[in-house]
CSV table of C-alpha atoms in Angstrom, one decimal:
chain,number,residue,atom,x,y,z
A,2,GLN,CA,169.7,96.4,226.0
A,3,VAL,CA,167.8,96.0,222.7
A,4,GLN,CA,164.1,95.3,222.2
A,5,LEU,CA,163.0,93.8,219.0
A,6,LYS,CA,159.5,93.7,217.5
A,7,GLU,CA,158.8,91.6,214.4
A,8,SER,CA,155.9,91.8,212.0
A,9,GLY,CA,154.9,90.5,208.6
A,10,GLY,CA,154.4,86.8,209.0
A,11,GLY,CA,151.4,84.9,207.8
A,12,LEU,CA,150.0,82.1,205.7
A,13,VAL,CA,150.8,82.1,202.0
A,14,GLN,CA,150.9,79.7,199.1
A,15,ALA,CA,154.0,78.3,197.5
A,16,GLY,CA,155.5,80.9,195.1
A,17,ASP,CA,154.1,83.8,197.0
A,18,SER,CA,156.1,86.6,198.7
A,19,LEU,CA,156.2,88.1,202.2
A,20,ARG,CA,158.2,90.9,203.8
A,21,LEU,CA,159.2,90.6,207.4
A,22,SER,CA,160.0,93.8,209.4
A,23,CYS,CA,161.8,94.1,212.7
A,24,VAL,CA,162.0,97.4,214.6
A,25,ALA,CA,164.8,97.7,217.1
A,26,SER,CA,164.9,100.0,220.1
A,27,GLY,CA,167.6,100.7,222.6
A,28,ARG,CA,171.2,100.3,221.8
A,29,THR,CA,172.3,100.3,218.2
A,30,ALA,CA,173.0,96.8,216.9
A,31,ASP,CA,176.2,96.1,214.9
A,32,THR,CA,174.5,93.2,213.1
A,33,LEU,CA,170.9,92.6,212.6
A,34,GLY,CA,169.5,89.4,211.2
A,35,TRP,CA,166.8,86.8,210.9
A,36,PHE,CA,166.9,83.2,212.1
A,37,ARG,CA,164.1,80.6,211.8
A,38,GLN,CA,163.0,77.5,213.6
A,39,PRO,CA,161.1,75.0,211.5
A,40,PRO,CA,158.7,72.6,213.4
A,41,GLY,CA,160.8,70.0,215.2
A,42,LYS,CA,164.1,71.4,214.2
A,43,GLU,CA,166.8,73.6,215.6
A,44,ARG,CA,167.0,77.3,215.0
A,45,GLU,CA,169.1,78.3,212.0
A,46,ARG,CA,170.5,81.5,210.7
A,47,VAL,CA,168.7,82.7,207.6
A,48,ALA,CA,170.3,86.1,206.8
A,49,THR,CA,172.3,88.8,208.7
A,50,ILE,CA,173.5,92.2,207.7
A,51,ALA,CA,176.1,94.6,209.1
A,52,PHE,CA,175.5,98.1,210.2
A,53,SER,CA,177.0,99.5,207.1
A,54,SER,CA,174.9,97.2,204.9
A,55,LEU,CA,178.0,96.4,203.0
A,56,SER,CA,178.2,92.9,204.3
A,57,ALA,CA,175.4,90.3,204.3
A,58,TYR,CA,175.1,86.6,204.9
A,59,TYR,CA,172.5,84.3,203.4
A,60,ALA,CA,171.9,80.6,204.1
A,61,ASN,CA,172.4,78.5,201.0
A,62,SER,CA,168.7,77.5,201.1
A,63,VAL,CA,167.5,81.1,200.7
A,64,LYS,CA,170.1,82.6,198.3
A,65,GLY,CA,168.5,84.2,195.3
A,66,ARG,CA,165.0,84.2,196.9
A,67,PHE,CA,165.5,86.2,200.1
A,68,THR,CA,166.9,89.7,200.5
A,69,ILE,CA,167.9,91.3,203.8
A,70,SER,CA,168.1,95.1,204.2
A,71,ARG,CA,168.2,97.6,207.0
A,72,ASP,CA,167.3,101.2,207.5
A,73,ASN,CA,169.4,102.6,210.3
A,74,ALA,CA,167.5,105.8,210.4
A,75,LYS,CA,164.4,103.8,211.3
A,76,ASN,CA,166.3,101.1,213.3
A,77,THR,CA,164.5,98.5,211.2
A,78,VAL,CA,165.7,95.4,209.4
A,79,TYR,CA,163.7,93.8,206.6
A,80,LEU,CA,163.6,90.3,205.1
A,81,GLN,CA,162.0,90.2,201.6
A,82,MET,CA,161.1,86.6,200.9
A,83,ASN,CA,160.2,85.7,197.4
A,84,ASN,CA,159.2,82.4,195.8
A,85,LEU,CA,158.4,80.9,199.2
A,86,GLN,CA,158.3,77.2,199.5
A,87,PRO,CA,156.8,74.8,202.1
A,88,GLU,CA,160.2,74.2,203.6
A,89,ASP,CA,160.4,77.8,204.5
A,90,THR,CA,157.6,77.2,207.0
A,91,ALA,CA,159.0,78.2,210.4
A,92,VAL,CA,158.9,80.7,213.2
A,93,TYR,CA,161.1,83.6,212.2
A,94,TYR,CA,163.1,85.4,214.8
A,95,CYS,CA,164.8,88.8,214.6
A,96,ASN,CA,168.2,89.0,216.1
A,97,ALA,CA,170.4,91.9,217.2
A,98,ASN,CA,174.1,91.5,218.0
A,99,VAL,CA,175.6,94.3,219.9
A,100,TYR,CA,179.2,95.2,220.6
A,101,TYR,CA,179.9,96.3,224.1
A,102,SER,CA,183.6,95.9,224.4
A,103,ARG,CA,186.4,93.6,223.4
A,104,ASN,CA,185.2,90.0,223.9
A,105,ASN,CA,181.8,91.2,225.1
A,106,ARG,CA,178.9,91.1,222.8
A,107,GLY,CA,175.2,90.6,223.4
A,108,ASP,CA,172.6,88.8,221.5
A,109,TYR,CA,169.0,89.8,221.6
A,110,TRP,CA,165.9,88.2,220.2
A,111,GLY,CA,162.4,89.1,219.1
A,112,GLN,CA,159.3,87.1,220.1
A,113,GLY,CA,159.1,85.5,216.7
A,114,THR,CA,156.6,85.6,213.8
A,115,GLN,CA,155.1,82.6,212.1
A,116,VAL,CA,155.5,82.0,208.4
A,117,THR,CA,153.5,79.2,207.0
A,118,VAL,CA,153.7,78.2,203.3
A,119,SER,CA,151.2,75.8,201.9
A,120,SER,CA,151.8,73.7,198.8
């Protein structure tokens, strides 16, 4: 089991920056990441990072603006979001993917944090 607690959301203006944090407790996650769900749309993957931090994924829409990082000593994953735009408005969810055994992985989710970007 993994428990996730996000923080750092808020209301900002276009061009501003925010940093989201997510503290994980319980089993160590192989991959940590951020997903978001804009109003009226499906949840989408924003960025994920492997335990080693050597491998990271970014959605095309955030490349060059968002940076994901993790501090394994603190069991924390961060999402630095720069040059925010109104289309980034969404509820952002922290995700942990845990390896249990071959063909057995678990996905865990935080409660979500709202990010609203005004134009």
